[in-house]
Short mmCIF file of C-alpha atoms and ligand atoms in Angstrom, two decimals:
data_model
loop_
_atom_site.label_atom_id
_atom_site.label_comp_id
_atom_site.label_asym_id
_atom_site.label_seq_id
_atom_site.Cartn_x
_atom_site.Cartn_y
_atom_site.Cartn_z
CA UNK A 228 0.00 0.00 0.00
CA UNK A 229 1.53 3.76 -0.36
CA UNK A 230 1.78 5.76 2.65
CA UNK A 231 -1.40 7.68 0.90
CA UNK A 232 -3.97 4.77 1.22
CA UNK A 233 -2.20 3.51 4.45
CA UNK A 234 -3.81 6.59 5.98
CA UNK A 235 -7.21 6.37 4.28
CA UNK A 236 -7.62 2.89 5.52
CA UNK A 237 -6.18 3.98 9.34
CA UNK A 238 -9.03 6.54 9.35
CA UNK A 239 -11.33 4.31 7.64
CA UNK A 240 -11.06 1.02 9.79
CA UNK A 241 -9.39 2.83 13.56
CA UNK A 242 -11.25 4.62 16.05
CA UNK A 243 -10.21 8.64 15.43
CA UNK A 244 -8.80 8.35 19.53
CA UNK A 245 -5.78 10.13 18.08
CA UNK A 246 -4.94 13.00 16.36
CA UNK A 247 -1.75 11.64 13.76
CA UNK A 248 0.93 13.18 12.39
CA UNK A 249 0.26 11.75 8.52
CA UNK A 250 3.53 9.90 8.50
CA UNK A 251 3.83 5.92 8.84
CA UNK A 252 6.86 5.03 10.80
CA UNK A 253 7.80 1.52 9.58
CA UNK A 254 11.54 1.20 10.83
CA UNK A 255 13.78 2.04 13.72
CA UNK A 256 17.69 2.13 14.54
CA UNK A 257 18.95 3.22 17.97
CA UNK A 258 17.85 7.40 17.60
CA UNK A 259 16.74 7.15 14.17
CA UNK A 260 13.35 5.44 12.90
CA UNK A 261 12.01 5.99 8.83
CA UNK A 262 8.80 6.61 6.84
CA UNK A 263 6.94 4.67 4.50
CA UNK A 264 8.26 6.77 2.13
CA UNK A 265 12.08 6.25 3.58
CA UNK A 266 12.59 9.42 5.33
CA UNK A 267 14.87 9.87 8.13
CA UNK A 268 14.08 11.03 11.68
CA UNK A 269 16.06 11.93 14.84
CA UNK A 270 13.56 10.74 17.49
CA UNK A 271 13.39 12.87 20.26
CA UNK A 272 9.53 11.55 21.62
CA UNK A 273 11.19 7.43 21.91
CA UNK A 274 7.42 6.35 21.92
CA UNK A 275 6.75 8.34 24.63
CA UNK A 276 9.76 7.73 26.94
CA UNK A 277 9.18 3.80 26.22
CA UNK A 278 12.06 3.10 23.98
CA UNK A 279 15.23 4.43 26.31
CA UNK A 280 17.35 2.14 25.09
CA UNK A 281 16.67 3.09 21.08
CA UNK A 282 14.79 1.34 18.73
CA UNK A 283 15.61 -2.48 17.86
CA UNK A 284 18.05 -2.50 20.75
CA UNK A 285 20.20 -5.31 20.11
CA UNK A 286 20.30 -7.09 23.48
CA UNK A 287 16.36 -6.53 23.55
CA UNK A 288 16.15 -7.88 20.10
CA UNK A 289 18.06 -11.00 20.69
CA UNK A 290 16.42 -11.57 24.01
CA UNK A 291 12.74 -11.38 22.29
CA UNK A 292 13.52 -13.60 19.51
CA UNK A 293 15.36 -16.22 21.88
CA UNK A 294 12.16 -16.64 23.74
CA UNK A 295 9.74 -16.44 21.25
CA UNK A 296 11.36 -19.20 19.67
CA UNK A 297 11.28 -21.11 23.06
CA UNK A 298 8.18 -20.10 24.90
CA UNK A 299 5.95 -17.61 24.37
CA UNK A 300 2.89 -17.49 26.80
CA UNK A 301 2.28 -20.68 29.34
CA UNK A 302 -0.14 -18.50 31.98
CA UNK A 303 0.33 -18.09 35.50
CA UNK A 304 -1.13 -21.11 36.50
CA UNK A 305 3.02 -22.34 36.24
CA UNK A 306 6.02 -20.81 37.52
CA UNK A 307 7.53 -18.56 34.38
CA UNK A 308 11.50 -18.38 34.40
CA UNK A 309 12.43 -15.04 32.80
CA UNK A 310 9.74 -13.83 34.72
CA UNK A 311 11.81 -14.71 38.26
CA UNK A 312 14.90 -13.17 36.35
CA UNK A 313 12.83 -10.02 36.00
CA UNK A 314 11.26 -9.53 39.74
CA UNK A 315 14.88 -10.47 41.09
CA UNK A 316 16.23 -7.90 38.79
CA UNK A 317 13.88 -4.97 40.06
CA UNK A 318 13.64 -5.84 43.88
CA UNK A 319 16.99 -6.16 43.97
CA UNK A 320 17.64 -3.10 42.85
CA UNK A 321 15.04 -0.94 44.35
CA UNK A 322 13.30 -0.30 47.55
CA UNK A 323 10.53 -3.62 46.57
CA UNK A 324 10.08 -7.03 48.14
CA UNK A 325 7.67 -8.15 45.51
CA UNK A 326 6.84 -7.35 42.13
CA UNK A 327 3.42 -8.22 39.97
CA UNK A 328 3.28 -8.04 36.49
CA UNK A 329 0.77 -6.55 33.85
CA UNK A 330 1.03 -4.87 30.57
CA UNK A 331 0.41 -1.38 30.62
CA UNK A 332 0.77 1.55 32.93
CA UNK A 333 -2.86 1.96 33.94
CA UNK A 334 -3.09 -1.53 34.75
CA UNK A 335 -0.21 -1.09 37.17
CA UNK A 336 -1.71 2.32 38.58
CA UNK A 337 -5.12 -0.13 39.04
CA UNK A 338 -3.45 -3.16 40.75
CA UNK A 339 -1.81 -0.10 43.15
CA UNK A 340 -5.23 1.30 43.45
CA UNK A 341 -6.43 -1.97 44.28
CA UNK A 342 -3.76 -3.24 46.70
CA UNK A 343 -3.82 0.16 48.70
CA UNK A 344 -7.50 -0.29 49.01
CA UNK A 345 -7.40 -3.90 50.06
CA UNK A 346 -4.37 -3.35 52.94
CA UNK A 347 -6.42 -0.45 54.27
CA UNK A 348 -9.14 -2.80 54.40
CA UNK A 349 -7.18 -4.79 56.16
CA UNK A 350 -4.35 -3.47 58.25
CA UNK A 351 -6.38 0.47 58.81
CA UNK A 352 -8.88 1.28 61.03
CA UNK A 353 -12.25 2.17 59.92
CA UNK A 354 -13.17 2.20 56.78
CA UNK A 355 -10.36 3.63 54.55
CA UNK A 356 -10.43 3.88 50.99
CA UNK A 357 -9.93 7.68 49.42
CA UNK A 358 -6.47 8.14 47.76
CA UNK A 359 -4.98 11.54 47.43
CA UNK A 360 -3.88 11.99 43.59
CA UNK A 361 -2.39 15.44 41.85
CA UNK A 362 -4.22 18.28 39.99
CA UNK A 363 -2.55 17.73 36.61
CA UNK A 364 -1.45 13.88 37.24
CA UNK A 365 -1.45 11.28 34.80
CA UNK A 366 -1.87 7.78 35.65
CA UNK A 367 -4.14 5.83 32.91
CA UNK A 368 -7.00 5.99 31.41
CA UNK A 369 -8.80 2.95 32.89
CA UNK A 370 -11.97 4.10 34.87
CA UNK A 371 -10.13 4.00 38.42
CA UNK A 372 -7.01 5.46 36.85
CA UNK A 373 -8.53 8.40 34.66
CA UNK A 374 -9.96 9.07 38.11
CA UNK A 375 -6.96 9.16 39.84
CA UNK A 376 -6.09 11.83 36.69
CA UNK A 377 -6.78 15.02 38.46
CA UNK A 378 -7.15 16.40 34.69
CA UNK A 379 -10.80 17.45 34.15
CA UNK A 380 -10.58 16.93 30.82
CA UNK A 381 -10.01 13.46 30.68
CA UNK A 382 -13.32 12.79 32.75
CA UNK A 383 -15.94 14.64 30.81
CA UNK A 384 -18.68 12.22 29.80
CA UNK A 385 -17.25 9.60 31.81
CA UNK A 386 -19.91 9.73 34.69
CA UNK A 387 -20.32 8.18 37.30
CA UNK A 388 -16.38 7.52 37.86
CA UNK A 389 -15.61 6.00 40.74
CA UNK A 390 -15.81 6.89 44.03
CA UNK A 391 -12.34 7.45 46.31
CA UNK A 392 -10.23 10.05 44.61
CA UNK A 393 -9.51 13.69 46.10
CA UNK A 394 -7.00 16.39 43.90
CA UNK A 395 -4.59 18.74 45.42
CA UNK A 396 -2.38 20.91 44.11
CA UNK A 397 0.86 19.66 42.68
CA UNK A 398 4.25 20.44 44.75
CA UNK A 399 1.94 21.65 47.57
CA UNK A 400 2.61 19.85 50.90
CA UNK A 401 0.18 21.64 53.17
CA UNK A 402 -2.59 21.13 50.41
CA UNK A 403 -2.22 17.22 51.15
CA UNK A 404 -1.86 17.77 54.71
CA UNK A 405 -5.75 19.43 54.36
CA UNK A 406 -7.26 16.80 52.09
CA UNK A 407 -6.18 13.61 54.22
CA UNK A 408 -9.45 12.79 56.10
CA UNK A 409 -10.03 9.56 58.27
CA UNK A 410 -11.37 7.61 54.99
CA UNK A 411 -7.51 8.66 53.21
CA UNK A 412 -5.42 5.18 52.58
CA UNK A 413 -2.52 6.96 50.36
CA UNK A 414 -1.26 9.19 48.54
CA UNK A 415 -0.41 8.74 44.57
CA UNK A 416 1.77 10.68 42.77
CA UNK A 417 4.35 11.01 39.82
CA UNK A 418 8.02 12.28 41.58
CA UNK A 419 7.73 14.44 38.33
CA UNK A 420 4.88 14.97 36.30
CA UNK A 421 5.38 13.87 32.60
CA UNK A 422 1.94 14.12 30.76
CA UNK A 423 0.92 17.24 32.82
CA UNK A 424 4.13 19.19 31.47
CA UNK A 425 7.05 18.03 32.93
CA UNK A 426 6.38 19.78 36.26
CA UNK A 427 9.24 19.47 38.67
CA UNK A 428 8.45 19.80 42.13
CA UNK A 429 10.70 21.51 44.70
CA UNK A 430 13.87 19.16 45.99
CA UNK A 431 12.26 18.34 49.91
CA UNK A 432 8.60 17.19 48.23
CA UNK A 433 8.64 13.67 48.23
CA UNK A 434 10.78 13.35 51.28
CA UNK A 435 7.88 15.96 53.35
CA UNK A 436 5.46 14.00 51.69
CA UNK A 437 7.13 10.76 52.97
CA UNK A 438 6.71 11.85 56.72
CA UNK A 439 3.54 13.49 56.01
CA UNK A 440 2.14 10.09 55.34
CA UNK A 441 4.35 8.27 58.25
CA UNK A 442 2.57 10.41 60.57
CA UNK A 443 -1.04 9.76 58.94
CA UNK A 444 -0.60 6.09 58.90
CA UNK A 445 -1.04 5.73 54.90
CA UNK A 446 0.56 4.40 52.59
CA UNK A 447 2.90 6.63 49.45
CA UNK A 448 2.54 5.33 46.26
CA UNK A 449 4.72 6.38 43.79
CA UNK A 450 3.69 6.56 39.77
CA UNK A 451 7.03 5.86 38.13
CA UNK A 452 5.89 4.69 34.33
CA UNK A 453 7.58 7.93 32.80
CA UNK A 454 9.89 8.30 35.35
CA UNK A 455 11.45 5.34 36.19
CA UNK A 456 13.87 2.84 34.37
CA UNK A 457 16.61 5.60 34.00
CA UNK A 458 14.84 8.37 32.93
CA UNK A 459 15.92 10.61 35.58
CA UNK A 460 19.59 9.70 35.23
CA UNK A 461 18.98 7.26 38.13
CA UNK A 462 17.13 3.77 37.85
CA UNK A 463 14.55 5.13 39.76
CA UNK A 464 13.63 9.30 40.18
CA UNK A 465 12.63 8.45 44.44
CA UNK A 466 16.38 7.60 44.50
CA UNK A 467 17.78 11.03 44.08
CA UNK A 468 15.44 12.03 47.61
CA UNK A 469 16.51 9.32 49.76
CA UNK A 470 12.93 8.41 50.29
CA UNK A 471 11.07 4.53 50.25
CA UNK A 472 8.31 4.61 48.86
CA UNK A 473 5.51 1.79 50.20
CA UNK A 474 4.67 1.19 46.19
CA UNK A 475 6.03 2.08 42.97
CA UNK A 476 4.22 1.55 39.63
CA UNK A 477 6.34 0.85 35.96
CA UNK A 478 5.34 0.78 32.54
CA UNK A 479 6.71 2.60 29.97
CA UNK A 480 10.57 2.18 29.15
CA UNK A 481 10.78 -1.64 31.22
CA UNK A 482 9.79 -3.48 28.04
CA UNK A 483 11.40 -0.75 25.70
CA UNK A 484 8.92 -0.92 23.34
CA UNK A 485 7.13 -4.42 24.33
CA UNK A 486 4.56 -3.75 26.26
CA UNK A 487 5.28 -4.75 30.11
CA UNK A 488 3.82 -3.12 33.70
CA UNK A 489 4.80 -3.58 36.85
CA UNK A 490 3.70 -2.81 40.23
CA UNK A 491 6.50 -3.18 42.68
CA UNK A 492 6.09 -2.90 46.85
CA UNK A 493 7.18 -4.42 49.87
CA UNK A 494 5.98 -7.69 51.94
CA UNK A 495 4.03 -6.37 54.50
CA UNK A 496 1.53 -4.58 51.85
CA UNK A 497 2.07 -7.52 48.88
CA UNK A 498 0.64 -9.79 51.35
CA UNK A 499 -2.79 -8.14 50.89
CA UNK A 500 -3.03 -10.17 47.24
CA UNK A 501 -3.52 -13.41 48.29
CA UNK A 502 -4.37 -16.22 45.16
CA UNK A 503 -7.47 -14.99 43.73
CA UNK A 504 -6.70 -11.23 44.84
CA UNK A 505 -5.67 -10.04 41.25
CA UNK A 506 -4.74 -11.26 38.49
CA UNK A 507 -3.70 -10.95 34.39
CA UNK A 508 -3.92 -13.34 31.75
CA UNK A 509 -0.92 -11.92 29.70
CA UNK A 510 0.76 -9.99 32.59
CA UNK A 511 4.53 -11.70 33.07
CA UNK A 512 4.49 -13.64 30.22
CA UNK A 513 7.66 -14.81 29.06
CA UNK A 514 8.27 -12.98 25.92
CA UNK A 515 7.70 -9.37 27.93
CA UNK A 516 9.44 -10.80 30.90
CA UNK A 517 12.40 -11.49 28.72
CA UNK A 518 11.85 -7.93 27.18
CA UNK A 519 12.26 -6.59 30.79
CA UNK A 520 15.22 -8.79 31.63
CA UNK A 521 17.35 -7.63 28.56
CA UNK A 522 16.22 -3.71 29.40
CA UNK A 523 17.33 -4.19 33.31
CA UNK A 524 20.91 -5.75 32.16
CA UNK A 525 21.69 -2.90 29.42
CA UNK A 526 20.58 -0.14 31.84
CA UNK A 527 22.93 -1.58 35.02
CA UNK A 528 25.57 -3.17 32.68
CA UNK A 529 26.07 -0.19 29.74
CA UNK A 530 26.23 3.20 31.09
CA UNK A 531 22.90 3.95 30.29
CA UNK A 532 22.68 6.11 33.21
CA UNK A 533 25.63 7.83 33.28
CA UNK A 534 24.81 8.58 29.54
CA UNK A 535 21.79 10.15 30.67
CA UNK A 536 22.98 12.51 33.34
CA UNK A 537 25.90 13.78 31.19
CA UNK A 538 23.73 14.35 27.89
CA UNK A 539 20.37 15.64 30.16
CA UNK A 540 23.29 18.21 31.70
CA UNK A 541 24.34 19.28 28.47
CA UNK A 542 20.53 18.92 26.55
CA UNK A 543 19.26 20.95 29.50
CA UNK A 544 22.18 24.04 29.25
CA UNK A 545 21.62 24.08 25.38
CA UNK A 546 18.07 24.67 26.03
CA UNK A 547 18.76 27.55 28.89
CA UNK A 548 21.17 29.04 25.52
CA UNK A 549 18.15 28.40 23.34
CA UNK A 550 15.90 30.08 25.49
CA UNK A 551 17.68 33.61 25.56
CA UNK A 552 17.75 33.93 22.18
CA UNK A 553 13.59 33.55 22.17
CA UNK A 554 10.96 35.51 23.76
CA UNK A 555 8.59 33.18 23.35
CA UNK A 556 10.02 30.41 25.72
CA UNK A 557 9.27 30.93 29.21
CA UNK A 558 10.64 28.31 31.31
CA UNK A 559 12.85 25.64 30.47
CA UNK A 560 13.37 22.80 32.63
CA UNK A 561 14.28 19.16 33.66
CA UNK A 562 15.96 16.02 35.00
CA UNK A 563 18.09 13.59 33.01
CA UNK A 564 16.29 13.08 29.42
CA UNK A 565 12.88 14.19 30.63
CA UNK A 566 13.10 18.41 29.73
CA UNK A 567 10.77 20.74 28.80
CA UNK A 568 10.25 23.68 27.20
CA UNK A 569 6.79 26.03 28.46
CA UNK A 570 6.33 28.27 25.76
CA UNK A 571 3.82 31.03 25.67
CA UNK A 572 2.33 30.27 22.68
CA UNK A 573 1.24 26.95 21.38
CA UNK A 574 3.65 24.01 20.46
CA UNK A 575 2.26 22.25 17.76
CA UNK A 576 3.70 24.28 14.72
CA UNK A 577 6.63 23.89 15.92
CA UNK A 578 6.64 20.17 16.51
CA UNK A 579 5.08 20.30 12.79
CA UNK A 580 7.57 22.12 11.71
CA UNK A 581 10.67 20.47 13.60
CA UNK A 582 8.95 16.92 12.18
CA UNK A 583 9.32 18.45 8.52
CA UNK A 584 13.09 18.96 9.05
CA UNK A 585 13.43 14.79 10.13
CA UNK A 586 13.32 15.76 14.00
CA UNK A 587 10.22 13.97 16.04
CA UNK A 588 9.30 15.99 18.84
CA UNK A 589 6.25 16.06 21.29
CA UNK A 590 4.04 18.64 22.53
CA UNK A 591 2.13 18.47 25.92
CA UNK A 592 -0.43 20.11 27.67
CA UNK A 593 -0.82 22.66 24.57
CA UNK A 594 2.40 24.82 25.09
CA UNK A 595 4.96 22.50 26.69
CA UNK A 596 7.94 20.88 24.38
CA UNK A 597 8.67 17.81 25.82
CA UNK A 598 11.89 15.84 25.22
CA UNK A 599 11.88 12.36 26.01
CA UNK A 600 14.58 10.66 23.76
CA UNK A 601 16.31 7.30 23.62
CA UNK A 602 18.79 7.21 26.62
CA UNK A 603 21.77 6.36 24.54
CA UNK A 604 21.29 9.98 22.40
CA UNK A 605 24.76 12.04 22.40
CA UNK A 606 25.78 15.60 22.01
CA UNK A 607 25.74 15.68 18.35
CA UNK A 608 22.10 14.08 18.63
CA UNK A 609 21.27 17.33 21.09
CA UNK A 610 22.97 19.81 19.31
CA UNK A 611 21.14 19.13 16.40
CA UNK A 612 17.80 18.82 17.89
CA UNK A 613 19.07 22.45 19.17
CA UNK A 614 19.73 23.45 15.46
CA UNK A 615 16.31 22.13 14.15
CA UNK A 616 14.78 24.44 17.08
CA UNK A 617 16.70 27.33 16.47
CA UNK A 618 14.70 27.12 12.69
CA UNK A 619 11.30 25.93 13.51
CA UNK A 620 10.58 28.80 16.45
CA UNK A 621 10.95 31.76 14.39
CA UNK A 622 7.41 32.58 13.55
C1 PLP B 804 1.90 6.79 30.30
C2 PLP B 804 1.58 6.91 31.74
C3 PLP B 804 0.56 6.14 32.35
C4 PLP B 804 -0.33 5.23 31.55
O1 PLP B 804 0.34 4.19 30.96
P1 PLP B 804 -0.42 3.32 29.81
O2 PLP B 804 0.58 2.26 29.48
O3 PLP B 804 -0.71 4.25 28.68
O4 PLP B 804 -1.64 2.78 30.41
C5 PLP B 804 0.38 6.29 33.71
N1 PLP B 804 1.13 7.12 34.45
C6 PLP B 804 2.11 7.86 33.90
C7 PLP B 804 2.92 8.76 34.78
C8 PLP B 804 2.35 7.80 32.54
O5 PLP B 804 3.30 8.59 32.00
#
């Protein structure tokens, strides 16, 4: 088919849930993916901060087709090998006793929901339930988790949503001190919020709202999916505040492009899921499990990290350069490869625009760049994202 009547038939035969750039990706290479028509990109979006480690990663490429080829789904009615490898690999090297597996990011934001709802039940007083989420969050777009989305926008025509959820501001500690009544259970929030802008909250949050919830009694859960898995120039972004959380929810970048979730927490709380608790007919199968494995080993074994803190440093004081030189940008900010750039007008021409030139870009929350790219990008990648930028925001 040519790239024209690949289009028709997408809007012909797929629910119109997205508004597409009329390209057709059909190949990727570390930074780089290509058109239908066999144009080049610098990918700066990495499927959304899912594929850190570059497209067709090698290791993850080998590790997928080694297990496809040996087992691909069995169910967890039987213990699953690679899927062992993968919860050793992530307690091990996180706060976590336990681990349980799904295959998206709103899926492991539900099975948190769930599980903080079901220890409360349990281990709390009275009769606990209400979770304390962010104005702005993201967390899914399942019923419970579009709830837990303190964005307005994403609930419109959605009624009734469930019952439990209470917003607060963002980066506002007395705000959650207020809202915690005697039906709170926890607390849920992204250590930096991704969809809603790439909102940074000051460096004491998460450690205030750590003792905040000590002295409450309930439980911090911790929405990692864009975060997490390196993003933040550490494995996971709670590192850098010397906090434990009581839960931590993955997605995103653990499967680097095959779809894999996690929800990760200690053995006091896991102990609420008994057999029969929860459950996932695909979650942990081997071939994502194996996905996960290969991600863990590149990111501990290949200075992926270290990668990312050097290159964020230098991505983020390009963009502070970039930013003089244009009125039109008023903040620009970040943490390892998550940065963005608020502008005061809207993005979208400019991610047009950029796109046009071979550089894939993203635009949140209307007038927020956001850079999310492969972990293993360099200098030369930046400095010609930079370049692209400098042409593209001239009106
Ligand atoms: C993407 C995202 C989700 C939802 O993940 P899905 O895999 O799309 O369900 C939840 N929380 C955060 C912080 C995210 O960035």
């Amino acid at each position: 088919m040519t790239t024209k009547e690949l289009i028709l038939f997408s809007d012909k035969y797929i629910m119109k849930t997205y508004n597409r750039f009329p390209i057709v990706l059909v190949k990727g290479s570390g930074v780089k993916v290509w058109d239908s028509d066999g144009k080049e990109y610098l990918d700066f979006v990495a499927g959304i901060a899912v594929c850190s480690l570059g497209h067709s990663h090698p290791k993850v490429v080998k590790a997928i087709k080694k297990q496809v080829e040996a087992l691909t789904h069995v169910s967890n009615l039987y213990y699953i090998e690679p899927q062992i490898h993968l919860a050793k690999l992530l307690v091990e090297n996180s706060f976590a006793d336990k681990a349980f597996f799904c295959n998206s990011g709103a899926e492991a934001n539900e099975a948190a929901i769930k599980l903080a709802r079901k220890y409360a039940y349990e281990h709390m007083n009275g009769n606990k339930y209400e979770i304390i989420t962010m104005e702005n969050s993201f967390h899914g777009r399942t019923l419970a988790t579009v709830t837990a989305t303190g964005q307005k926008k994403f609930h419109t025509g959605f009624d009734p949503l469930p019952e439990g959820f209470r917003y607060v501001p963002f980066d506002d500690i007395p705000a959650v001190k207020n809202a915690i009544t005697e039906k709170t259970c926890a607390v849920m929030v992204e250590p930096i919020q991704g969809e809603g802008g790439v909102q940074i909250p000051v460096h004491d949050y998460l450690q205030r709202l750590r003792k905040l919830c000590d002295d409450k009694g309930i439980l911090l859960i911790l929405d990692e999916i864009q975060v997490g898995m390196g993003r933040t120039g550490n494995l996971f972004a709670y590192e850098e505040s010397g906090i434990r959380p009581d839960m931590m929810t993955l997605a995103k970048a653990l499967g680097n492009g095959f779809p894999v979730g996690a929800l990760l927490t200690t053995d006091k709380i896991a102990s609420s899921f008994v057999p029969g608790s929860h459950a996932s007919t695909f979650g942990g199968n081997p071939l994502g499990m194996a996905a996960g494995v290969a991600v863990m080993d590149s990111l501990l074994q290949d200075g992926i990290l270290e990668n990312c803190r050097e290159t964020g440093f230098y991505f983020l004081e390009k963009l502070k350069e970039f930013k003089k030189k244009h009125p039109v940008i008023n903040e620009v900010r970040g943490r390892g490869l998550i940065l963005g750039v608020e502008l005061s007008i809207p993005g979208d021409d400019i991610v047009k625009k950029a796109m046009g030139k071979g550089v894939l870009i993203n635009c949140t929350n209307g007038n927020i760049l956001r850079f999310v790219p492969p972990l293993i990008i360099n200098k030369k990648d930046v400095d010609h994202v930079i370049d692209i930028l400098n042409e593209v925001i001239v009106p």
